Amino acid sequence: METANLAQSTIGLPYPPHNSEVPLETALASRSSCRQFARRFLSIDSLSQLLWAGQGYDPETHRRTAPSAKQAYPLQLQVITGEVGELVPDVYRYDPLHHQLHATGIGDVRATLQSLAIEDQPWLAQAPLVLAISANLSMMTHLFGEQPPQGERGIRYAYIETGAVAENLQLQATALELGSVIVGAFNDRGVGQALDLEAGFAPTALVCVGHPAH
């Protein structure tokens, strides 16, 4: 598979295979939360597969790997890398339509994310990869109506979609023999600032991924 071009701020990802020797039932039965990660690099191929599972897009069918109310697709995936292939540690924005990354230059914020966690969650700093899910809540409120209960329903849909994406990520991690854990207890405003989220966006979940420590 092709490797990422680190000389550019836009980084193409390898094509993600759409088949696996791991049945869905096996992944479901094997999935569990992993909070201890080995000090091993993740491959670019694994990252590519994870991102496709979470927010993949098929240009021929225009289908996505996760459902979205009214096909609004309010979610954004950001990739916080520590030890992933030859990628420079940074925060990258995933572009599902072109299956590529956009470097932000923010740098490695895993320790910052750990400091913003509610209760002690050291895996945020230790995992080689953290995938941050955020949602355009302003768009969803506007799309489904500004006043309750319509506006509240739009926000609810964004969190339902977050759950679908996070589960896709964990099942794909399991199929790749990787460990993962979902983190929802964090300072929302602080995480949004650390990730430099655009106005209207709010962080909805963090998913830590890496090789399990045995």
XYZ file of N, CA, C and O in Angstrom:
856
model
N 0.827 -1.191 0.000
C 0.000 0.000 0.000
C 0.868 1.249 0.000
O 1.979 1.247 0.502
N 0.335 2.357 -0.543
C 1.092 3.590 -0.578
C 1.241 4.162 0.826
O 0.443 3.894 1.711
N 2.279 4.912 1.040
C 2.506 5.530 2.336
C 2.128 6.991 2.289
O 2.011 7.598 1.230
N 1.929 7.574 3.473
C 1.526 8.966 3.544
C 2.658 9.877 3.091
O 3.830 9.625 3.330
N 2.291 10.955 2.421
C 3.254 11.961 1.997
C 3.340 13.010 3.091
O 2.451 13.849 3.237
N 4.427 12.980 3.867
C 4.546 13.858 5.016
C 4.993 15.254 4.629
O 5.021 16.151 5.464
N 5.350 15.467 3.380
C 5.818 16.779 2.961
C 4.656 17.737 2.720
O 4.860 18.920 2.524
N 3.454 17.248 2.715
C 2.299 18.074 2.419
C 1.377 18.115 3.636
O 1.328 17.194 4.443
N 0.608 19.199 3.731
C -0.358 19.300 4.821
C -1.569 18.418 4.557
O -2.303 18.085 5.474
N -1.787 18.047 3.284
C -2.841 17.101 2.926
C -2.204 15.749 2.661
O -1.306 15.633 1.824
N -2.651 14.749 3.373
C -2.010 13.435 3.336
C -3.016 12.393 2.862
O -4.043 12.147 3.512
N -2.741 11.765 1.724
C -3.579 10.696 1.226
C -3.387 9.427 2.035
O -2.290 9.147 2.518
N -4.457 8.664 2.180
C -4.419 7.426 2.950
C -4.543 6.211 2.040
O -5.156 6.300 0.965
N -3.971 5.064 2.445
C -4.115 3.848 1.647
C -5.578 3.448 1.503
O -6.411 3.776 2.362
N -5.865 2.750 0.417
C -7.235 2.284 0.191
C -7.631 1.274 1.262
O -6.889 0.317 1.516
N -8.771 1.441 1.908
C -9.186 0.503 2.960
C -9.916 -0.709 2.380
O -10.948 -0.558 1.711
N -9.423 -1.916 2.583
C -10.139 -3.103 2.112
C -11.526 -3.200 2.741
O -11.735 -2.778 3.880
N -12.454 -3.758 1.990
C -13.826 -3.901 2.468
C -14.148 -5.350 2.820
O -15.305 -5.755 2.796
N -13.123 -6.119 3.118
C -13.358 -7.500 3.536
C -12.392 -7.825 4.666
O -11.429 -7.116 4.904
N -12.693 -8.893 5.361
C -11.888 -9.249 6.526
C -12.068 -10.725 6.816
O -13.091 -11.330 6.477
N -11.052 -11.311 7.449
C -11.160 -12.700 7.883
C -11.844 -12.802 9.247
O -12.075 -13.907 9.736
N -12.178 -11.654 9.837
C -12.840 -11.637 11.144
C -14.327 -11.393 10.943
O -14.730 -10.292 10.541
N -15.190 -12.383 11.211
C -16.631 -12.170 11.071
C -17.126 -11.105 12.046
O -16.541 -10.900 13.123
N -18.208 -10.426 11.681
C -18.789 -9.412 12.553
C -19.129 -9.999 13.913
O -18.893 -9.367 14.963
N -19.668 -11.229 13.910
C -20.047 -11.858 15.175
C -18.844 -12.062 16.095
O -18.934 -11.902 17.307
N -17.702 -12.372 15.498
C -16.485 -12.552 16.288
C -16.029 -11.225 16.885
O -15.636 -11.156 18.053
N -16.099 -10.171 16.080
C -15.715 -8.852 16.577
C -16.641 -8.410 17.704
O -16.191 -7.847 18.711
N -17.932 -8.659 17.550
C -18.882 -8.291 18.597
C -18.597 -9.038 19.898
O -18.630 -8.456 20.991
N -18.321 -10.331 19.769
C -18.079 -11.144 20.962
C -16.741 -10.822 21.618
O -16.582 -10.991 22.835
N -15.780 -10.337 20.828
C -14.430 -10.102 21.339
C -14.210 -8.675 21.821
O -13.249 -8.411 22.542
N -15.079 -7.754 21.429
C -14.873 -6.348 21.777
C -14.906 -6.134 23.283
O -15.772 -6.627 23.992
N -13.939 -5.394 23.782
C -13.913 -5.000 25.186
C -13.083 -3.727 25.305
O -12.291 -3.403 24.412
N -13.278 -3.002 26.394
C -12.530 -1.758 26.590
C -11.107 -2.066 27.033
O -10.875 -2.886 27.911
N -10.160 -1.424 26.385
C -8.737 -1.586 26.691
C -8.205 -0.273 27.250
O -8.358 0.776 26.614
N -7.599 -0.328 28.422
C -7.094 0.883 29.072
C -5.588 0.846 29.310
O -5.049 1.734 29.957
N -4.928 -0.168 28.779
C -3.479 -0.257 28.879
C -2.928 -0.601 27.495
O -3.300 -1.627 26.919
N -2.045 0.263 27.012
C -1.549 0.117 25.654
C -0.042 -0.102 25.640
O 0.695 0.507 26.421
N 0.396 -0.979 24.736
C 1.826 -1.233 24.560
C 2.467 -0.044 23.846
O 1.801 0.687 23.105
N 3.750 0.140 24.071
C 4.480 1.207 23.397
C 4.895 0.726 22.003
O 6.065 0.411 21.748
N 3.910 0.640 21.135
C 4.120 0.192 19.772
C 3.432 1.149 18.812
O 2.361 1.687 19.106
N 4.062 1.349 17.672
C 3.475 2.207 16.654
C 2.295 1.507 15.986
O 2.312 0.289 15.782
N 1.304 2.297 15.614
C 0.236 1.818 14.743
C 0.635 2.075 13.291
O 1.349 3.039 13.000
N 0.162 1.247 12.397
C 0.472 1.430 10.983
C -0.498 2.418 10.343
O -1.628 2.613 10.812
N -0.052 3.035 9.257
C -0.926 3.905 8.476
C -2.106 3.100 7.921
O -3.231 3.598 7.833
N -1.857 1.852 7.548
C -2.935 1.003 7.038
C -4.030 0.832 8.082
O -5.227 0.890 7.764
N -3.639 0.609 9.335
C -4.634 0.455 10.405
C -5.408 1.742 10.611
O -6.636 1.731 10.778
N -4.711 2.868 10.603
C -5.389 4.155 10.741
C -6.394 4.363 9.621
O -7.533 4.789 9.854
N -5.983 4.063 8.400
C -6.869 4.208 7.250
C -8.133 3.372 7.420
O -9.248 3.843 7.172
N -7.950 2.138 7.867
C -9.098 1.242 8.037
C -10.030 1.745 9.136
O -11.258 1.679 9.009
N -9.467 2.241 10.221
C -10.275 2.763 11.326
C -11.109 3.969 10.878
O -12.305 4.058 11.185
N -10.481 4.883 10.162
C -11.195 6.076 9.728
C -12.304 5.732 8.744
O -13.395 6.320 8.790
N -12.028 4.783 7.858
C -13.080 4.348 6.934
C -14.249 3.742 7.702
O -15.424 4.014 7.392
N -13.960 2.927 8.711
C -15.031 2.303 9.494
C -15.879 3.357 10.194
O -17.105 3.235 10.279
N -15.232 4.409 10.684
C -15.970 5.407 11.437
C -16.786 6.357 10.581
O -17.923 6.689 10.920
N -16.218 6.804 9.462
C -16.896 7.821 8.650
C -16.708 7.586 7.164
O -16.727 8.523 6.368
N -16.532 6.322 6.776
C -16.241 5.999 5.389
C -17.309 6.453 4.416
O -18.495 6.517 4.740
N -16.873 6.736 3.187
C -17.759 7.218 2.127
C -17.460 6.456 0.846
O -16.293 6.280 0.472
N -18.529 5.990 0.184
C -18.395 5.297 -1.090
C -18.797 6.268 -2.201
O -19.978 6.639 -2.295
N -17.859 6.711 -3.048
C -18.190 7.707 -4.072
C -19.164 7.201 -5.130
O -19.803 8.016 -5.815
N -19.286 5.879 -5.280
C -20.203 5.340 -6.285
C -21.634 5.284 -5.764
O -22.574 5.646 -6.478
N -21.816 4.844 -4.532
C -23.165 4.728 -3.966
C -23.534 5.919 -3.095
O -24.699 6.092 -2.753
N -22.520 6.719 -2.726
C -22.705 7.861 -1.816
C -23.173 7.409 -0.430
O -23.757 8.197 0.313
N -22.916 6.180 -0.114
C -23.279 5.657 1.201
C -22.142 5.884 2.191
O -20.982 5.955 1.817
N -22.525 5.991 3.459
C -21.563 6.150 4.531
C -21.635 4.929 5.449
O -22.613 4.185 5.454
N -20.575 4.727 6.227
C -20.511 3.554 7.100
C -21.302 3.731 8.389
O -21.487 2.777 9.126
N -21.769 4.951 8.667
C -22.590 5.196 9.857
C -23.821 5.991 9.438
O -23.741 6.858 8.558
N -24.978 5.727 10.057
C -26.209 6.426 9.690
C -26.217 7.859 10.213
O -25.538 8.196 11.185
N -27.028 8.706 9.557
C -27.155 10.091 9.982
C -28.573 10.572 9.706
O -29.093 10.391 8.603
N -29.205 11.186 10.705
C -30.573 11.693 10.552
C -30.620 12.731 9.441
O -29.809 13.676 9.405
N -31.561 12.564 8.523
C -31.729 13.448 7.368
C -30.455 13.572 6.536
O -30.284 14.538 5.794
N -29.563 12.588 6.672
C -28.274 12.611 5.964
C -27.546 13.940 6.183
O -26.886 14.471 5.283
N -27.627 14.429 7.405
C -27.004 15.707 7.739
C -25.500 15.574 7.908
O -24.750 16.506 7.607
N -25.032 14.453 8.422
C -23.611 14.179 8.671
C -22.941 15.349 9.395
O -22.048 16.007 8.858
N -23.362 15.581 10.646
C -22.817 16.709 11.409
C -21.483 16.416 12.089
O -20.908 17.304 12.705
N -21.009 15.175 11.984
C -19.831 14.793 12.754
C -18.537 15.078 12.007
O -18.482 15.079 10.777
N -17.491 15.286 12.806
C -16.139 15.458 12.299
C -15.205 14.553 13.092
O -15.335 14.457 14.309
N -14.314 13.884 12.385
C -13.312 13.045 13.037
C -11.968 13.759 12.988
O -11.516 14.183 11.923
N -11.345 13.884 14.147
C -9.991 14.400 14.230
C -9.071 13.314 14.756
O -9.448 12.519 15.617
N -7.883 13.287 14.215
C -6.910 12.233 14.496
C -5.761 12.836 15.288
O -5.024 13.675 14.774
N -5.621 12.425 16.543
C -4.520 12.904 17.372
C -3.470 11.807 17.401
O -3.695 10.733 17.968
N -2.356 12.047 16.758
C -1.337 11.017 16.597
C -0.177 11.230 17.557
O 0.279 12.350 17.763
N 0.284 10.118 18.107
C 1.521 10.105 18.860
C 2.523 9.233 18.139
O 3.546 9.700 17.646
N 2.176 7.946 18.037
C 3.047 6.972 17.368
C 2.229 6.245 16.305
O 1.708 5.146 16.546
N 2.080 6.866 15.161
C 1.305 6.289 14.057
C 2.126 6.399 12.781
O 2.348 7.505 12.262
N 2.600 5.245 12.292
C 3.374 5.229 11.060
C 4.492 6.243 11.098
O 5.218 6.369 12.084
N 4.620 6.999 10.017
C 5.617 8.065 9.934
C 4.979 9.441 10.099
O 5.611 10.468 9.824
N 3.736 9.476 10.563
C 3.052 10.749 10.734
C 3.695 11.565 11.851
O 4.015 11.039 12.920
N 3.851 12.842 11.603
C 4.322 13.752 12.638
C 3.232 13.858 13.705
O 2.048 14.008 13.364
N 3.572 13.763 14.986
C 2.548 13.916 16.025
C 1.813 15.249 15.867
O 2.434 16.315 15.879
N 0.518 15.172 15.711
C -0.258 16.383 15.418
C -1.742 16.048 15.557
O -2.125 14.892 15.800
N -2.567 17.048 15.363
C -4.006 16.867 15.212
C -4.323 16.991 13.729
O -4.005 18.009 13.099
N -4.929 15.951 13.173
C -5.296 15.938 11.764
C -6.811 15.890 11.640
O -7.481 15.231 12.430
N -7.339 16.559 10.644
C -8.765 16.466 10.344
C -8.957 15.454 9.213
O -8.279 15.518 8.187
N -9.908 14.543 9.411
C -10.170 13.515 8.402
C -11.202 14.017 7.409
O -12.273 14.514 7.782
N -10.884 13.879 6.134
C -11.786 14.218 5.032
C -12.321 12.909 4.467
O -11.633 12.239 3.691
N -13.552 12.514 4.856
C -14.071 11.214 4.405
C -14.371 11.168 2.911
O -14.303 10.098 2.307
N -14.707 12.289 2.301
C -15.063 12.282 0.888
C -13.865 11.961 0.009
O -14.008 11.374 -1.069
N -12.679 12.329 0.449
C -11.459 12.066 -0.324
C -10.517 11.100 0.392
O -9.441 10.814 -0.124
N -10.925 10.618 1.549
C -10.140 9.686 2.363
C -8.713 10.187 2.527
O -7.736 9.555 2.111
N -8.606 11.348 3.143
C -7.302 11.942 3.370
C -7.310 12.750 4.663
O -8.370 13.027 5.231
N -6.121 13.095 5.118
C -5.948 13.869 6.339
C -5.468 15.269 6.006
O -4.748 15.476 5.025
N -5.850 16.213 6.870
C -5.361 17.578 6.767
C -4.659 17.927 8.081
O -5.292 17.941 9.141
N -3.377 18.184 8.015
C -2.621 18.537 9.213
C -3.022 19.927 9.686
O -3.279 20.826 8.874
N -3.063 20.107 11.005
C -3.443 21.410 11.559
C -2.264 22.167 12.136
O -2.326 23.391 12.291
N -1.193 21.453 12.490
C -0.065 22.109 13.118
C -0.257 22.372 14.600
O 0.576 23.023 15.233
N -1.343 21.854 15.173
C -1.611 22.053 16.598
C -0.596 21.302 17.449
O -0.188 21.755 18.516
N -0.163 20.148 16.957
C 0.794 19.334 17.703
C 0.111 18.215 18.477
O -1.102 18.003 18.377
N 0.888 17.497 19.248
C 0.415 16.350 20.030
C -0.270 16.867 21.297
O 0.386 17.422 22.184
N -1.580 16.691 21.388
C -2.334 17.216 22.530
C -2.838 16.107 23.451
O -3.734 16.333 24.260
N -2.255 14.923 23.348
C -2.760 13.817 24.173
C -2.628 14.112 25.663
O -3.547 13.834 26.437
N -1.509 14.669 26.099
C -1.339 15.010 27.516
C -2.347 16.077 27.937
O -2.871 16.044 29.062
N -2.626 17.009 27.036
C -3.630 18.034 27.325
C -5.002 17.410 27.497
O -5.760 17.771 28.412
N -5.341 16.459 26.629
C -6.628 15.781 26.743
C -6.726 15.035 28.069
O -7.784 15.038 28.719
N -5.639 14.413 28.492
C -5.654 13.724 29.779
C -5.918 14.719 30.914
O -6.683 14.434 31.837
N -5.295 15.883 30.834
C -5.482 16.883 31.890
C -6.902 17.422 31.914
O -7.349 17.954 32.943
N -7.623 17.304 30.809
C -8.987 17.799 30.714
C -10.020 16.722 31.018
O -11.223 16.994 30.997
N -9.557 15.502 31.289
C -10.469 14.401 31.599
C -11.034 14.560 32.998
O -10.386 15.104 33.899
N -12.255 14.113 33.173
C -12.871 14.049 34.487
C -12.458 12.722 35.110
O -12.666 11.663 34.514
N -11.874 12.773 36.284
C -11.245 11.628 36.928
C -9.955 11.282 36.178
O -9.663 11.818 35.104
N -9.187 10.379 36.721
C -7.884 10.033 36.151
C -8.056 9.060 34.996
O -8.547 7.945 35.186
N -7.666 9.477 33.805
C -7.774 8.630 32.619
C -6.455 8.689 31.852
O -6.360 9.322 30.796
N -5.419 8.021 32.371
C -4.077 8.122 31.783
C -3.980 7.577 30.372
O -3.040 7.924 29.638
N -4.900 6.738 29.974
C -4.848 6.147 28.624
C -4.983 7.209 27.541
O -4.558 6.986 26.413
N -5.536 8.362 27.863
C -5.627 9.427 26.865
C -4.245 9.910 26.429
O -4.051 10.311 25.284
N -3.292 9.872 27.341
C -1.928 10.287 27.012
C -1.071 9.125 26.558
O -0.093 9.316 25.840
N -1.434 7.905 26.950
C -0.600 6.744 26.660
C -0.919 6.078 25.325
O -0.032 5.477 24.712
N -2.165 6.145 24.876
C -2.533 5.500 23.613
C -1.798 6.175 22.463
O -1.678 7.405 22.425
N -1.292 5.422 21.500
C -0.599 6.029 20.356
C -1.516 6.823 19.440
O -1.048 7.637 18.648
N -2.824 6.585 19.567
C -3.795 7.243 18.693
C -5.055 7.573 19.493
O -5.565 6.725 20.229
N -5.526 8.788 19.362
C -6.828 9.178 19.905
C -7.656 9.748 18.757
O -7.195 10.639 18.031
N -8.840 9.211 18.588
C -9.763 9.701 17.567
C -10.838 10.525 18.263
O -11.563 10.014 19.118
N -10.912 11.789 17.912
C -11.862 12.701 18.535
C -13.069 12.886 17.619
O -12.928 13.230 16.446
N -14.255 12.645 18.177
C -15.500 12.848 17.444
C -16.125 14.145 17.941
O -16.287 14.347 19.143
N -16.460 15.028 17.023
C -17.160 16.259 17.387
C -18.361 16.425 16.470
O -18.428 15.849 15.384
N -19.326 17.228 16.933
C -20.571 17.393 16.192
C -20.900 18.866 16.035
O -20.697 19.664 16.957
N -21.433 19.202 14.893
C -21.916 20.549 14.639
C -23.320 20.660 15.234
O -24.320 20.471 14.543
N -23.379 20.957 16.524
C -24.654 21.007 17.220
C -25.490 22.201 16.769
O -26.724 22.129 16.747
N -24.840 23.283 16.405
C -25.585 24.452 15.917
C -26.341 24.114 14.641
O -27.504 24.490 14.464
N -25.695 23.396 13.742
C -26.351 22.995 12.502
C -27.530 22.083 12.780
O -28.602 22.226 12.183
N -27.355 21.140 13.696
C -28.429 20.195 13.994
C -29.607 20.892 14.663
O -30.768 20.567 14.395
N -29.323 21.850 15.536
C -30.407 22.606 16.161
C -31.174 23.397 15.109
O -32.415 23.429 15.108
N -30.460 24.020 14.197
C -31.102 24.798 13.134
C -31.875 23.898 12.186
O -32.995 24.234 11.767
N -31.314 22.742 11.867
C -31.944 21.840 10.901
C -33.258 21.280 11.420
O -34.225 21.137 10.665
N -33.303 20.969 12.711
C -34.494 20.327 13.260
C -35.389 21.290 14.023
O -36.395 20.888 14.596
N -35.049 22.573 14.028
C -35.894 23.569 14.692
C -35.198 24.148 15.905
O -34.592 23.426 16.693
N -35.286 25.447 16.049
C -34.560 26.126 17.114
C -35.167 25.902 18.490
O -34.469 25.889 19.500
N -36.476 25.711 18.563
C -37.154 25.638 19.849
C -37.343 24.189 20.301
O -37.482 23.283 19.471
N -37.366 23.943 21.621
C -37.657 22.591 22.129
C -39.069 22.191 21.717
O -39.945 23.063 21.633
N -39.349 20.911 21.462
C -38.373 19.812 21.583
C -37.578 19.541 20.305
O -36.720 18.696 20.283
N -37.883 20.289 19.215
C -37.219 19.995 17.939
C -35.704 20.212 18.029
O -34.913 19.387 17.565
N -35.297 21.338 18.602
C -33.869 21.608 18.704
C -33.154 20.578 19.549
O -32.050 20.139 19.232
N -33.797 20.172 20.641
C -33.212 19.138 21.490
C -33.110 17.813 20.747
O -32.177 17.047 20.953
N -34.079 17.551 19.874
C -34.049 16.303 19.107
C -32.859 16.295 18.148
O -32.208 15.275 17.956
N -32.571 17.437 17.540
C -31.423 17.516 16.641
C -30.132 17.192 17.364
O -29.270 16.478 16.832
N -29.974 17.696 18.583
C -28.788 17.389 19.374
C -28.764 15.915 19.736
O -27.720 15.260 19.702
N -29.927 15.370 20.072
C -29.999 13.936 20.389
C -29.533 13.095 19.211
O -28.785 12.133 19.377
N -29.945 13.467 18.002
C -29.526 12.725 16.812
C -28.006 12.757 16.654
O -27.392 11.776 16.238
N -27.397 13.896 16.971
C -25.939 14.001 16.848
C -25.241 13.040 17.795
O -24.229 12.415 17.440
N -25.782 12.884 18.996
C -25.171 11.960 19.954
C -25.462 10.502 19.593
O -24.627 9.620 19.828
N -26.631 10.243 19.011
C -26.906 8.891 18.513
C -25.908 8.528 17.420
O -25.348 7.422 17.397
N -25.660 9.457 16.519
C -24.703 9.219 15.440
C -23.295 9.024 15.984
O -22.532 8.181 15.501
N -22.945 9.788 17.023
C -21.647 9.611 17.671
C -21.490 8.191 18.189
O -20.427 7.569 18.023
N -22.540 7.658 18.808
C -22.488 6.284 19.311
C -22.271 5.277 18.203
O -21.507 4.313 18.366
N -22.928 5.496 17.052
C -22.762 4.576 15.923
C -21.328 4.612 15.398
O -20.728 3.568 15.119
N -20.768 5.806 15.279
C -19.394 5.941 14.783
C -18.403 5.324 15.768
O -17.477 4.595 15.379
N -18.591 5.594 17.063
C -17.685 5.054 18.079
C -17.726 3.527 18.101
O -16.679 2.873 18.237
N -18.907 2.946 17.940
C -19.001 1.485 17.914
C -18.327 0.924 16.666
O -17.627 -0.088 16.736
N -18.505 1.579 15.531
C -17.802 1.151 14.317
C -16.292 1.153 14.529
O -15.580 0.232 14.110
N -15.799 2.204 15.170
C -14.364 2.305 15.434
C -13.890 1.170 16.329
O -12.842 0.560 16.078
N -14.653 0.871 17.374
C -14.236 -0.190 18.294
C -14.300 -1.569 17.644
O -13.418 -2.400 17.866
N -15.321 -1.820 16.844
C -15.413 -3.115 16.169
C -14.288 -3.275 15.147
O -13.715 -4.363 15.005
N -13.970 -2.191 14.434
C -12.860 -2.272 13.480
C -11.546 -2.480 14.202
O -10.691 -3.259 13.759
N -11.357 -1.802 15.325
C -10.146 -2.002 16.117
C -10.029 -3.459 16.558
O -8.947 -4.058 16.497
N -11.132 -4.039 16.983
C -11.126 -5.444 17.393
C -10.730 -6.352 16.242
O -9.922 -7.270 16.404
N -11.285 -6.087 15.045
C -10.960 -6.899 13.873
C -9.489 -6.768 13.499
O -8.904 -7.688 12.917
N -8.869 -5.636 13.840
C -7.445 -5.413 13.556
C -6.554 -5.876 14.705
O -5.341 -5.631 14.690
N -7.151 -6.526 15.703
C -6.450 -7.000 16.897
C -5.829 -5.844 17.677
O -4.742 -5.949 18.246
N -6.540 -4.735 17.695
C -6.138 -3.566 18.464
C -7.082 -3.393 19.645
O -8.213 -3.893 19.631
N -6.627 -2.671 20.640
C -7.469 -2.345 21.777
C -8.006 -0.931 21.640
O -7.413 -0.080 20.976
N -9.146 -0.679 22.279
C -9.740 0.653 22.217
C -10.612 0.891 23.438
O -11.076 -0.047 24.082
N -10.825 2.162 23.744
C -11.733 2.533 24.828
C -12.344 3.886 24.483
O -11.683 4.768 23.939
N -13.632 4.026 24.770
C -14.349 5.272 24.526
C -14.307 6.122 25.791
O -14.552 5.623 26.892
N -14.011 7.403 25.623
C -13.968 8.344 26.745
C -15.020 9.425 26.506
O -15.045 10.057 25.445
N -15.892 9.608 27.490
C -16.920 10.646 27.389
C -16.861 11.646 28.523
O -17.560 12.665 28.493
N -16.027 11.359 29.529
C -15.938 12.225 30.703
C -14.770 13.189 30.534
O -13.613 12.843 30.803
N -15.056 14.380 30.052
C -14.009 15.381 29.847
C -14.636 16.771 29.891
O -15.864 16.934 29.805
N -13.775 17.768 30.018
C -14.193 19.161 29.998
C -14.478 19.554 28.552
O -13.543 19.719 27.752
N -15.742 19.690 28.208
C -16.129 19.919 26.817
C -15.484 21.178 26.239
O -14.939 21.158 25.123
N -15.560 22.262 26.975
C -15.020 23.520 26.464
C -13.510 23.420 26.278
O -12.967 23.861 25.261
N -12.823 22.826 27.259
C -11.372 22.705 27.169
C -10.940 21.838 26.010
O -9.987 22.180 25.292
N -11.628 20.721 25.809
C -11.285 19.832 24.690
C -11.548 20.538 23.362
O -10.753 20.442 22.422
N -12.655 21.249 23.281
C -12.947 21.993 22.057
C -11.862 23.005 21.728
O -11.479 23.164 20.567
N -11.347 23.677 22.757
C -10.269 24.637 22.543
C -8.971 23.939 22.159
O -8.241 24.412 21.281
N -8.666 22.815 22.809
C -7.434 22.085 22.509
C -7.417 21.587 21.064
O -6.355 21.539 20.428
N -8.585 21.226 20.549
C -8.689 20.712 19.189
C -8.981 21.810 18.168
O -9.091 21.526 16.968
N -9.127 23.042 18.666
C -9.402 24.192 17.803
C -10.639 23.945 16.943
O -10.628 24.157 15.719
N -11.726 23.514 17.606
C -12.963 23.233 16.885
C -13.580 24.521 16.355
O -13.503 25.575 16.989
N -14.220 24.404 15.211
C -14.888 25.553 14.617
C -16.115 25.924 15.434
O -16.667 25.110 16.179
N -16.574 27.155 15.269
C -17.752 27.629 15.982
C -18.943 26.727 15.668
O -19.157 26.337 14.514
N -19.701 26.390 16.698
C -20.865 25.524 16.525
C -20.588 24.070 16.799
O -21.518 23.290 17.018
N -19.306 23.675 16.776
C -18.937 22.286 17.034
C -18.678 22.069 18.521
O -18.212 22.966 19.223
N -18.957 20.849 18.973
C -18.676 20.445 20.352
C -18.140 19.019 20.338
O -18.604 18.189 19.545
N -17.163 18.713 21.195
C -16.662 17.332 21.256
C -17.713 16.420 21.865
O -18.367 16.785 22.848
N -17.894 15.250 21.279
C -18.905 14.318 21.779
C -18.314 13.002 22.291
O -18.950 12.323 23.090
N -17.121 12.628 21.849
C -16.473 11.404 22.336
C -15.022 11.383 21.906
O -14.653 11.975 20.883
N -14.201 10.697 22.697
C -12.811 10.429 22.357
C -12.622 8.916 22.372
O -13.104 8.245 23.280
N -11.922 8.394 21.371
C -11.675 6.945 21.297
C -10.167 6.714 21.252
O -9.499 7.147 20.299
N -9.649 6.078 22.275
C -8.222 5.749 22.345
C -7.997 4.393 21.677
O -8.763 3.456 21.903
N -6.948 4.289 20.864
C -6.672 3.061 20.122
C -5.182 2.736 20.190
O -4.334 3.639 20.116
N -4.875 1.455 20.324
C -3.481 1.029 20.299
C -3.382 -0.474 20.461
O -4.395 -1.170 20.613
N -2.162 -0.978 20.429
C -1.944 -2.394 20.692
C -2.106 -2.652 22.190
O -1.501 -1.935 23.005
N -2.901 -3.635 22.571
C -3.088 -3.899 23.999
C -1.767 -4.299 24.666
O -0.942 -4.982 24.069
N -1.593 -3.859 25.889
C -0.443 -4.283 26.687
C -0.787 -5.619 27.325
O -1.816 -5.773 27.972
N 0.060 -6.601 27.119
C -0.217 -7.946 27.662
C 0.695 -8.221 28.854
O 1.815 -7.734 28.917
